[in-house]
Tab-separated table of C-alpha atoms in Angstrom:
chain	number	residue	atom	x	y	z
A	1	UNK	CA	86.259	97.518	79.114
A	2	UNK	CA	85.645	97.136	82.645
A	3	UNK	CA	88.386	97.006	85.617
A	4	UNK	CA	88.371	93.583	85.861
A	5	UNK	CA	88.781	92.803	82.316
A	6	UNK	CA	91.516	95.392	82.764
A	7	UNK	CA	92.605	92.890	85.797
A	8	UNK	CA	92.588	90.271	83.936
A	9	UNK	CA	94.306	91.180	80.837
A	10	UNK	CA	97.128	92.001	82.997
A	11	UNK	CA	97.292	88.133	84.042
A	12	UNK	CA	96.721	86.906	81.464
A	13	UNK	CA	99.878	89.229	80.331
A	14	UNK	CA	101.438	88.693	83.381
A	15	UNK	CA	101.342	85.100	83.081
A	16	UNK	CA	101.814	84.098	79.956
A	17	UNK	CA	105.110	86.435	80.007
A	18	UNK	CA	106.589	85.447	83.418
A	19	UNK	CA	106.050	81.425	82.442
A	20	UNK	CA	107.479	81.724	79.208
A	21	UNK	CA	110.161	83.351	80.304
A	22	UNK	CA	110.867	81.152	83.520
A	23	UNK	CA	110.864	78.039	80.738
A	24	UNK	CA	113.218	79.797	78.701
A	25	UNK	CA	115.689	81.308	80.919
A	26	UNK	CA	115.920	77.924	83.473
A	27	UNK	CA	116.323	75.844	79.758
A	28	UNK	CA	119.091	77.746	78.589
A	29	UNK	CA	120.596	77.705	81.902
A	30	UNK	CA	120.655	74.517	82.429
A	31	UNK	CA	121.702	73.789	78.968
A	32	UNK	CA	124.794	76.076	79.463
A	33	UNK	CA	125.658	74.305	82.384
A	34	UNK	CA	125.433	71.335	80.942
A	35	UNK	CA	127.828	72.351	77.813
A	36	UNK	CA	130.418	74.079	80.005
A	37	UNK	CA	130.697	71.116	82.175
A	38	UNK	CA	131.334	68.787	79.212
A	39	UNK	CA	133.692	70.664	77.646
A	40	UNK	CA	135.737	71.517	80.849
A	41	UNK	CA	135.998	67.908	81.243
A	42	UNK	CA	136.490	66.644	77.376
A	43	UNK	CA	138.120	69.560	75.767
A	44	UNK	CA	140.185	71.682	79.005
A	45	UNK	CA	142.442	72.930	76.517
A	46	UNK	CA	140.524	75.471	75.000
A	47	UNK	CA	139.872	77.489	78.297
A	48	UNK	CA	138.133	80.647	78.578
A	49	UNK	CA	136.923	79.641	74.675
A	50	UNK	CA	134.612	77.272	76.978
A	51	UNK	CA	132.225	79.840	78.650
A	52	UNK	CA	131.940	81.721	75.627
A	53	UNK	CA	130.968	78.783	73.668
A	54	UNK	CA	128.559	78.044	76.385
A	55	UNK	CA	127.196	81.824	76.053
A	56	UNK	CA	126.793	81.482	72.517
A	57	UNK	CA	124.746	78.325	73.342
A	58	UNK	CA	122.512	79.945	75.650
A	59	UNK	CA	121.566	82.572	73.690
A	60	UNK	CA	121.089	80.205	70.337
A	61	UNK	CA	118.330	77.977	72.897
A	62	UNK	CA	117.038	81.438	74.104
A	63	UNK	CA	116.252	82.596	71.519
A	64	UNK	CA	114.493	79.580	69.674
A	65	UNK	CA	112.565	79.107	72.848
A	66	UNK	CA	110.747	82.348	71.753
A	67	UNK	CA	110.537	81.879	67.889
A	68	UNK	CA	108.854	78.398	68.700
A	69	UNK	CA	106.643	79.985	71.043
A	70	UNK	CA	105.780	82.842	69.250
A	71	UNK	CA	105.352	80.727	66.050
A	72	UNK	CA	103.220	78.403	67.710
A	73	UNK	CA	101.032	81.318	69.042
A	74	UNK	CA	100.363	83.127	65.960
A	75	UNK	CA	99.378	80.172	64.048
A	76	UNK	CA	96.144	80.228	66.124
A	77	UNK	CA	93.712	83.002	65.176
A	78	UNK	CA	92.349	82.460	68.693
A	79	UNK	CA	95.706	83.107	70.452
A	80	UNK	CA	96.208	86.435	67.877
A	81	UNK	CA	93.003	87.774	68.840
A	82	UNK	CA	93.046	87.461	72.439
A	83	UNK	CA	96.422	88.823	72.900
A	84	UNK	CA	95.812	91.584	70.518
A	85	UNK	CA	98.928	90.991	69.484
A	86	UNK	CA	100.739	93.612	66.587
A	87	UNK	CA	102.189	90.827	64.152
A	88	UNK	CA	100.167	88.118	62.354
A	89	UNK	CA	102.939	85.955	61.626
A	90	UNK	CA	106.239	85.642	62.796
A	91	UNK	CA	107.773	86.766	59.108
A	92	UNK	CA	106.453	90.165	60.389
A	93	UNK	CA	109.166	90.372	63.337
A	94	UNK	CA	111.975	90.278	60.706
A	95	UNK	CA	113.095	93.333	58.389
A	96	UNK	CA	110.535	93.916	55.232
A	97	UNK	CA	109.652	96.593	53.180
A	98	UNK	CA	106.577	99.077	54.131
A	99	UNK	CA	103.637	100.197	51.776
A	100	UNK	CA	105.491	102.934	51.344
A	101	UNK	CA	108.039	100.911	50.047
A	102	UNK	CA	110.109	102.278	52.811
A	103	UNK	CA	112.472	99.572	53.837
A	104	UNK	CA	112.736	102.020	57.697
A	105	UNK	CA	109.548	102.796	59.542
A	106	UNK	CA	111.433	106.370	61.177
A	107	UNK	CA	108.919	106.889	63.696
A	108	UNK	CA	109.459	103.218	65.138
A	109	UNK	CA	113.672	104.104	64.802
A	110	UNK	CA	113.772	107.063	66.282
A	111	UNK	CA	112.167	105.216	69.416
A	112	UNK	CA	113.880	101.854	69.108
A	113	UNK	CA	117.517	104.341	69.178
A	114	UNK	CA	116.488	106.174	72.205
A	115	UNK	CA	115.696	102.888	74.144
A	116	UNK	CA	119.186	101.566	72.752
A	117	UNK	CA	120.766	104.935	74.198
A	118	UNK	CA	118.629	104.374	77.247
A	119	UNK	CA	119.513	100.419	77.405
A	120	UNK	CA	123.727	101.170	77.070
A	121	UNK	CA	123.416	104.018	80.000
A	122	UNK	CA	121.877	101.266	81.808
A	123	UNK	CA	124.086	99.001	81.445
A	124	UNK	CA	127.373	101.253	82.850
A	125	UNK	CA	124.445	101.912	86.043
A	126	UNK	CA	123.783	98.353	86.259
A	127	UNK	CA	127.506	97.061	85.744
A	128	UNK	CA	129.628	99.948	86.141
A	129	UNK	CA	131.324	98.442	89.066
A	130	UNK	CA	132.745	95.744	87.334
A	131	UNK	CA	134.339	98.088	84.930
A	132	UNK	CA	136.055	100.175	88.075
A	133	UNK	CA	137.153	96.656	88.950
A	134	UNK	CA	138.599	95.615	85.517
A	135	UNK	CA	140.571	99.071	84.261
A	136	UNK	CA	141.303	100.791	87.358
A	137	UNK	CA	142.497	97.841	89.638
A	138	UNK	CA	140.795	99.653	92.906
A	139	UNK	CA	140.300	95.985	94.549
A	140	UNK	CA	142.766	93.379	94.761
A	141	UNK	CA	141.675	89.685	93.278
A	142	UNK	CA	140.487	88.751	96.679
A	143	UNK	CA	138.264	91.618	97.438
A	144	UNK	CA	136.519	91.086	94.010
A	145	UNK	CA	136.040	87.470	94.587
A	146	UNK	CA	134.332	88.301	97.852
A	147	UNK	CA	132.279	90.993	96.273
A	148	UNK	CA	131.766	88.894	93.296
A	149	UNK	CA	129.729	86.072	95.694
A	150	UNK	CA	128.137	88.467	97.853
A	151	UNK	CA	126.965	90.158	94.562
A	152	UNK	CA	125.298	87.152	92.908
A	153	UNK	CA	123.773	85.831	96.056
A	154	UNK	CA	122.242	89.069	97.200
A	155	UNK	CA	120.778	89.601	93.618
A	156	UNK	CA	118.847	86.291	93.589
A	157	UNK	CA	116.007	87.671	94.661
A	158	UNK	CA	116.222	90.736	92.054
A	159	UNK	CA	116.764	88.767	89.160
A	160	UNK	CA	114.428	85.652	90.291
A	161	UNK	CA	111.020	87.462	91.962
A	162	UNK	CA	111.372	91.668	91.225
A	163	UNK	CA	112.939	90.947	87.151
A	164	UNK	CA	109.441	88.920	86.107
A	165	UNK	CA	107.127	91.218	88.159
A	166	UNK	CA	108.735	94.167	86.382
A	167	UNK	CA	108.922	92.864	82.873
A	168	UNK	CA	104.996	91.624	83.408
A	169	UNK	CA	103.348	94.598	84.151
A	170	UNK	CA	105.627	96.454	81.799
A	171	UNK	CA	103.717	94.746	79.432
A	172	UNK	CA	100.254	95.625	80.969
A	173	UNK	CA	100.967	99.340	81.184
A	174	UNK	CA	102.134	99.382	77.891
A	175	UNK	CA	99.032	97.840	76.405
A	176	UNK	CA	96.514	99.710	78.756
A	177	UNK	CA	98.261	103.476	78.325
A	178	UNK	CA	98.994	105.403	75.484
A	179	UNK	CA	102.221	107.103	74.905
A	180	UNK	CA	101.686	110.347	73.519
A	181	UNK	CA	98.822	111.533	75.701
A	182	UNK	CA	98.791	111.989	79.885
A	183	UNK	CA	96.747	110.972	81.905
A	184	UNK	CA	93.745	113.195	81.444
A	185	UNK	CA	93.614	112.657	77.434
A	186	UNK	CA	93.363	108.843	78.579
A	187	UNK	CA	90.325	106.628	79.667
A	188	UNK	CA	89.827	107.652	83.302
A	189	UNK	CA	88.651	103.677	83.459
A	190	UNK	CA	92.069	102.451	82.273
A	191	UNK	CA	93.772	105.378	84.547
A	192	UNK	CA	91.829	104.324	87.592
A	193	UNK	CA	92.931	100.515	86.827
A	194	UNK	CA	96.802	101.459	86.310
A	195	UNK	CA	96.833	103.956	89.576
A	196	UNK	CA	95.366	100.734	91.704
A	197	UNK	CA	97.564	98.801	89.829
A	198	UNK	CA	100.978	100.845	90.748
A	199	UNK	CA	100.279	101.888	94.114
A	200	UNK	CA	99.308	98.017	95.099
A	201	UNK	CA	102.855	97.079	93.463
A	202	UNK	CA	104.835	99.895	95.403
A	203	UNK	CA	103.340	98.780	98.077
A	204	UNK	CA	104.242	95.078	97.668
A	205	UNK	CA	107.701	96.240	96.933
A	206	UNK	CA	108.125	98.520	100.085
A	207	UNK	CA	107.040	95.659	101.862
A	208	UNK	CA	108.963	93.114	100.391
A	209	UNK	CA	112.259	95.382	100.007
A	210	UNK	CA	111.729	96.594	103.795
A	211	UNK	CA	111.550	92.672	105.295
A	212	UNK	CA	114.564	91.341	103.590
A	213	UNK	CA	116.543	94.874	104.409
A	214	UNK	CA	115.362	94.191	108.030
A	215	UNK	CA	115.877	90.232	108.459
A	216	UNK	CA	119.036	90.700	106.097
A	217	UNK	CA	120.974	92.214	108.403
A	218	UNK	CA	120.539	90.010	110.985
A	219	UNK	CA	121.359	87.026	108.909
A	220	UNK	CA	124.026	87.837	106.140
A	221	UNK	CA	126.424	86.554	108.526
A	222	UNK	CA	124.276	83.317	109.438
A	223	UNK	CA	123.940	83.196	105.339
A	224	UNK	CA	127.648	83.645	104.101
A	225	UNK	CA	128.591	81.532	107.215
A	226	UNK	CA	126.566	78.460	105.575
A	227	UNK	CA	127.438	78.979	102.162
A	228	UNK	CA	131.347	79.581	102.375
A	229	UNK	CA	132.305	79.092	105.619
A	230	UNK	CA	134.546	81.421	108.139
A	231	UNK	CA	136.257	82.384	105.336
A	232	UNK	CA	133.147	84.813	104.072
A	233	UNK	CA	131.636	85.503	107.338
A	234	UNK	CA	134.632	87.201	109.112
A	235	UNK	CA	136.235	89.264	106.742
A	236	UNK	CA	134.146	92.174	104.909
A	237	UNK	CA	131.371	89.317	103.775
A	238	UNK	CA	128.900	90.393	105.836
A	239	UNK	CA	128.904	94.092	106.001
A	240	UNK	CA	128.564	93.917	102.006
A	241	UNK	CA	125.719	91.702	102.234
A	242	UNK	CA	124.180	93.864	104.737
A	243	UNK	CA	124.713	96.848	102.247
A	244	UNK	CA	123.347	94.778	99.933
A	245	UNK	CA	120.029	94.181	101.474
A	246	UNK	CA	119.551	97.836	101.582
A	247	UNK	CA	120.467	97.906	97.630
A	248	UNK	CA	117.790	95.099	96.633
A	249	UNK	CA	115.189	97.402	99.085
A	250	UNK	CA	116.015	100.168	96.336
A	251	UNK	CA	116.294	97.688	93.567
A	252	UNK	CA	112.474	96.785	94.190
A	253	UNK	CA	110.870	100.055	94.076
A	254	UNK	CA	113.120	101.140	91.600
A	255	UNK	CA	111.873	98.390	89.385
A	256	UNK	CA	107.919	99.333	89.730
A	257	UNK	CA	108.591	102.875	89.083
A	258	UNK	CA	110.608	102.500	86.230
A	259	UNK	CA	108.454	99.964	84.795
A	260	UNK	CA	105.243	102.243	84.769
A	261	UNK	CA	107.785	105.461	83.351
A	262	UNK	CA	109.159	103.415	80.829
A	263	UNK	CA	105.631	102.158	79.378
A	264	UNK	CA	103.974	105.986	79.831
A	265	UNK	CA	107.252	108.196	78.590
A	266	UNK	CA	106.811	109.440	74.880
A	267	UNK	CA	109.893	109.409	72.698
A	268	UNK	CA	110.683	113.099	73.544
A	269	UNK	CA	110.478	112.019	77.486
A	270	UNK	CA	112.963	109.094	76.784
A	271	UNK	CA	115.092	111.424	75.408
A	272	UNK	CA	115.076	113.615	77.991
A	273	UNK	CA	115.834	110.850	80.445
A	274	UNK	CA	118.586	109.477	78.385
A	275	UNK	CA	120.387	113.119	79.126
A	276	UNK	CA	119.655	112.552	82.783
A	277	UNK	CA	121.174	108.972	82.589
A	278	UNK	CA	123.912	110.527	80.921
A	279	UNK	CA	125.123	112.816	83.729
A	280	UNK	CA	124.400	109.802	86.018
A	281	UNK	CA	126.532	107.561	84.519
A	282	UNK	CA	129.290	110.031	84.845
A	283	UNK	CA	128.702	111.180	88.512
A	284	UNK	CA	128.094	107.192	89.307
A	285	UNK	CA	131.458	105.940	87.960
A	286	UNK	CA	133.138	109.151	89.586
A	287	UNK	CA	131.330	108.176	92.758
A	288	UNK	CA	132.410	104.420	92.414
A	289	UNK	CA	135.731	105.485	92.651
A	290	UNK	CA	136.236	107.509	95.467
A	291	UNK	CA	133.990	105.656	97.309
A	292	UNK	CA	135.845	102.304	96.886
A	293	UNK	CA	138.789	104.314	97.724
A	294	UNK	CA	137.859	105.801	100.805
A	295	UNK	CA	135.411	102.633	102.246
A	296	UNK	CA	137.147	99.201	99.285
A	297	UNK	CA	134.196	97.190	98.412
A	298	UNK	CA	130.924	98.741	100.340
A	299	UNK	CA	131.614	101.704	98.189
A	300	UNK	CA	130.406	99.963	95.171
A	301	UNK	CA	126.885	99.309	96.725
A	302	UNK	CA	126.737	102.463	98.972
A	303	UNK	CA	127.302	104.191	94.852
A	304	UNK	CA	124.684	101.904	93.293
A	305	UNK	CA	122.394	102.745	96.145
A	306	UNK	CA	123.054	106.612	95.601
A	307	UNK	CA	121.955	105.708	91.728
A	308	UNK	CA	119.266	103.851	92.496
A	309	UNK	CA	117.524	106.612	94.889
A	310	UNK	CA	118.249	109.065	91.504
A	311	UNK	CA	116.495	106.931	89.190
A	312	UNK	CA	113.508	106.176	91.911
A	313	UNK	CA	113.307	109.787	92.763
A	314	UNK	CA	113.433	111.085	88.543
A	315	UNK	CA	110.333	108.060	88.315
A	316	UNK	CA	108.316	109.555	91.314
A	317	UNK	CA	108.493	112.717	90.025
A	318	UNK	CA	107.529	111.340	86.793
A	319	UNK	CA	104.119	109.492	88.260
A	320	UNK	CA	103.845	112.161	90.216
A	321	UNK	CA	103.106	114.471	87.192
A	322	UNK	CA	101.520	111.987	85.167
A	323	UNK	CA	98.266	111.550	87.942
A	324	UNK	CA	98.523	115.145	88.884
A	325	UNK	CA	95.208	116.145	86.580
A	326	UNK	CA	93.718	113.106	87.793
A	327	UNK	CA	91.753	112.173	91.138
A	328	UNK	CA	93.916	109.457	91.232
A	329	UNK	CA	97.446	108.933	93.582
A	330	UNK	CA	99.381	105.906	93.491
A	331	UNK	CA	102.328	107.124	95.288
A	332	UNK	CA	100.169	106.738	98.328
A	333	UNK	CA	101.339	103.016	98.137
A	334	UNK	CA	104.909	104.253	99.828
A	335	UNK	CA	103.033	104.970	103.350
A	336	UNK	CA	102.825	102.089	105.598
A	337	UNK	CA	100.892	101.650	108.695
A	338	UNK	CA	103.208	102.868	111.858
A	339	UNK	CA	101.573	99.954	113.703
A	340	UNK	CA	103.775	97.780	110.973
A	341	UNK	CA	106.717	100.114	110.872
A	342	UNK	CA	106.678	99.708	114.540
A	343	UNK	CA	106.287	95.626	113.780
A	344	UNK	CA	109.330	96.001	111.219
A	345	UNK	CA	111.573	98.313	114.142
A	346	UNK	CA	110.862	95.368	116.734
A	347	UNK	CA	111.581	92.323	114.742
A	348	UNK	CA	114.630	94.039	113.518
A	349	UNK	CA	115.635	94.990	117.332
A	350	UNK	CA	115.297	91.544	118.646
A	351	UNK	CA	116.923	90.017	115.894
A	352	UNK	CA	119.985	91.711	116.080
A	353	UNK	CA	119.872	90.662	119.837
A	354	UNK	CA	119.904	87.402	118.800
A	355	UNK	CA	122.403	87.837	116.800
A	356	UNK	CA	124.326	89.191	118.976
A	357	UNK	CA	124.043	86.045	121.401
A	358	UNK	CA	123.706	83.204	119.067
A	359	UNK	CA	125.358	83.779	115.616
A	360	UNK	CA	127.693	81.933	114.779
A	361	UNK	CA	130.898	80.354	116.571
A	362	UNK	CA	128.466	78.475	118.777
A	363	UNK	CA	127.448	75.216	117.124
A	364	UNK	CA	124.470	74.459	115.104
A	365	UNK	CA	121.731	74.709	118.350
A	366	UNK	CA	122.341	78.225	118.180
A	367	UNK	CA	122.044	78.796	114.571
A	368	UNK	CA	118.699	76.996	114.903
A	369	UNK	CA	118.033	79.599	117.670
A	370	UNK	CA	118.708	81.990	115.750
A	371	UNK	CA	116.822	80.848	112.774
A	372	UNK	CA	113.642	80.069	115.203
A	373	UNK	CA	113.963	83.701	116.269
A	374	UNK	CA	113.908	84.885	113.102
A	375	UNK	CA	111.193	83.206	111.741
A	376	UNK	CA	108.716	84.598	114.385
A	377	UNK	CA	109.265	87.635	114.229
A	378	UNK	CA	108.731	87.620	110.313
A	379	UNK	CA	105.963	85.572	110.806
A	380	UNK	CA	104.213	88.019	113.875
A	381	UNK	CA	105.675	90.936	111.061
A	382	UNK	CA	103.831	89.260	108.195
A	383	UNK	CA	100.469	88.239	110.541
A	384	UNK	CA	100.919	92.765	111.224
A	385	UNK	CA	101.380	93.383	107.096
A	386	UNK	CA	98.132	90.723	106.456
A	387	UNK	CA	95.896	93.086	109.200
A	388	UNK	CA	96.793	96.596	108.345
A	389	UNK	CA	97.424	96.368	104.552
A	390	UNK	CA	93.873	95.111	103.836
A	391	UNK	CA	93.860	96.862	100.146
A	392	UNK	CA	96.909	94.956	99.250
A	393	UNK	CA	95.649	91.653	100.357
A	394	UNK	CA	92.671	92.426	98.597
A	395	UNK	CA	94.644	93.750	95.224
A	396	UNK	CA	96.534	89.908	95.747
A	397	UNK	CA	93.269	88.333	96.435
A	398	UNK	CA	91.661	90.014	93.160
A	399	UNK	CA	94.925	89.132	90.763
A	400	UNK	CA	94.890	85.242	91.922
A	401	UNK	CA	91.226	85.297	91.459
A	402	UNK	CA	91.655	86.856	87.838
A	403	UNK	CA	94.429	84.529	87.070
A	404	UNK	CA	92.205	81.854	87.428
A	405	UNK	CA	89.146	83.360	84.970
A	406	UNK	CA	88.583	81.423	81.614
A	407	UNK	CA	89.697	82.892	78.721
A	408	UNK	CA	86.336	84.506	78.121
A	409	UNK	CA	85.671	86.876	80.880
A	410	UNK	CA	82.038	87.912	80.767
């Protein structure tokens, strides 16, 4: 299979996965929203009942969206063959007995546990903080309300541009490599494909984690300021946001490295990571604590950032390994050009300035200012990025070309 087959398999992956998902997730949003708003207003009674009727909902339309597209897709022999796919028919997703007669395929158990061991520890990283919040009362209501909004707004950009990227090519590593065997025991063509492939996407994530961590904290306060008022941009809103930026410039390279790990570990690697997530659950909720103690609601993002450089360090290390016996080195995506370092250190300089002079007790004309300043510099730091990262304009330029091949590459 050549590279660009490789190429565009992964869009092909990429694509069908990121729009069927984007369907389904904005559906059953909107759905939700939709069913809690009419039974707030027709049946108020039942309160907190509402939202978890609305939940229930969600997940029902969720997961139906999939069934009917996964139904639809295996009744075409076409569809099967091109996606490879493991399952002929959508009976085969459910429970049946093997062969064997075995009614538990061990080998696939064994793995599916460790990812559910893996999945829980995630879960305390990912929402360990609200669990501080809820049993150990370290924030009073109005703290958490604060952090609450500054939380969902700064991970809009997580959950809306880095989740899909990450899920996608999880998919495309996961097809390309094989578990069980590193990087030399693989084909050096689908090696070569999958180091271009990661060190393009670090790089796309340095960039794109370093230019909202830079603009971000000129404009949180600009940002809170619009969206709730004085009453989130003079208090702690704006230093958490700040923090915040730095924590989604972790949360995207995070996200590539894992992705890759997760789709090259074998079962006895998971495991092994599962007893690393296991002493970093600990140490994070310790952390959380004294933390929020010592600096109230920063110290829940200054301890997810502390987990997040843990996890992104234990996945370097693992890539790292993984392309050692190889010619190959992906983590060369994390170097940048100083000439756009520089470009990122200036914009971020003259920003603040204007901050500094035009943000935000001075009428709307200066907000504009302030906006107009902002958007050239990230425009002269993008023009920078666009001249001095010409293999990852050419890695984009390759993809959107691939995405648009026929279905039959020849």
């Amino acid at each position: 299979m050549g590279s660009r087959e490789v190429l565009g398999q992964a869009a092909r992956l990429a694509s069908a996965g990121l729009l069927l998902q984007v369907i389904a997730e904005s559906l059953s949003i909107i759905l939700r929203s939709v069913i809690t708003a009419l039974l707030v207003l027709w049946l108020p009674h039942l309160g907190l009942y509402i939202f978890s009727l609305a939940q229930l909902f969600y997940a029902a339309v969720l997961v139906l969206c999939y069934v009917l597209y996964f139904t639809k897709l295996l009744s075409s022999p076409e569809s099967v063959k091109q996606y490879t796919l493991p399952v002929s028919r959508i009976a085969d997703l459910l429970p049946s007995v093997t062969g064997s007669r075995a009614f538990i395929n061990w080998k696939e158990a064994k793995l599916t546990w460790s990812f559910f061991k893996q999945s829980f520890l995630k879960q305390i990283l990912t929402e360990g903080e609200r669990y501080m919040m809820t049993f150990f009362n370290v924030l009073n209501f109005g703290d958490q309300g604060v952090y609450d909004i500054v939380n969902n707004l700064g991970s809009l950009v997580a959950r809306l541009v880095f989740q899909p990227i990450e899920e996608s090519f999880y998919l495309f590593f996961a097809k390309v490599l094989e578990r069980e065997k590193d990087a030399t025991l693989q084909k050096q063509e689908d090696i070569a494909v999958t180091a271009a492939v990661v060190e393009s996407l670090l790089k796309l994530a340095l960039l794109a984690g370093l230019t909202i961590t830079v603009f971000g904290f000129a404009y949180s306060q600009l940002a809170l300021d619009i969206y709730g008022g004085t009453m989130l941009s003079s208090g702690s809103g704006p230093i958490l946001l700040r923090s915040y930026c730095l924590y989604v410039f972790l949360l995207a390279i995070n996200g590539i490295t894992e992705c890759f790990t997760f789709a090259a570990m074998s079962k006895e690697e998971v495991d092994r990571y599962n007893f690393t997530m296991l002493a970093l659950s600990s140490s994070f909720l310790v952390l959380s604590y004294l933390l929020t103690r010592w600096c109230g609601s920063v110290g829940f993002i200054l301890a997810n950032c502390f987990n997040m450089g843990i996890r992104i360090t234990q996945s370097l290390c693992f890539i790292h390994r993984y392309y050692q016996g190889s010619p190959h080195r992906p983590l060369a995506g994390l170097r940048l050009s100083p000439v756009l370092l520089g470009m990122f250190a200036v914009s971020g300089g003259i920003t603040y300035v204007s901050e500094v002079f035009f943000c935000c007790d001075q009428g709307w004309p200066a907000r504009l200012a302030h906006i107009a300043v902002g958007a050239c510099c990230l425009g002269m730091t993008l023009g920078t990025a666009f001249l001095t990262e010409t293999k990852l304009i050419h890695f984009l330029k390759t993809q959107l070309g691939v995405f648009r091949l026929p279905d039959k590459t020849t």
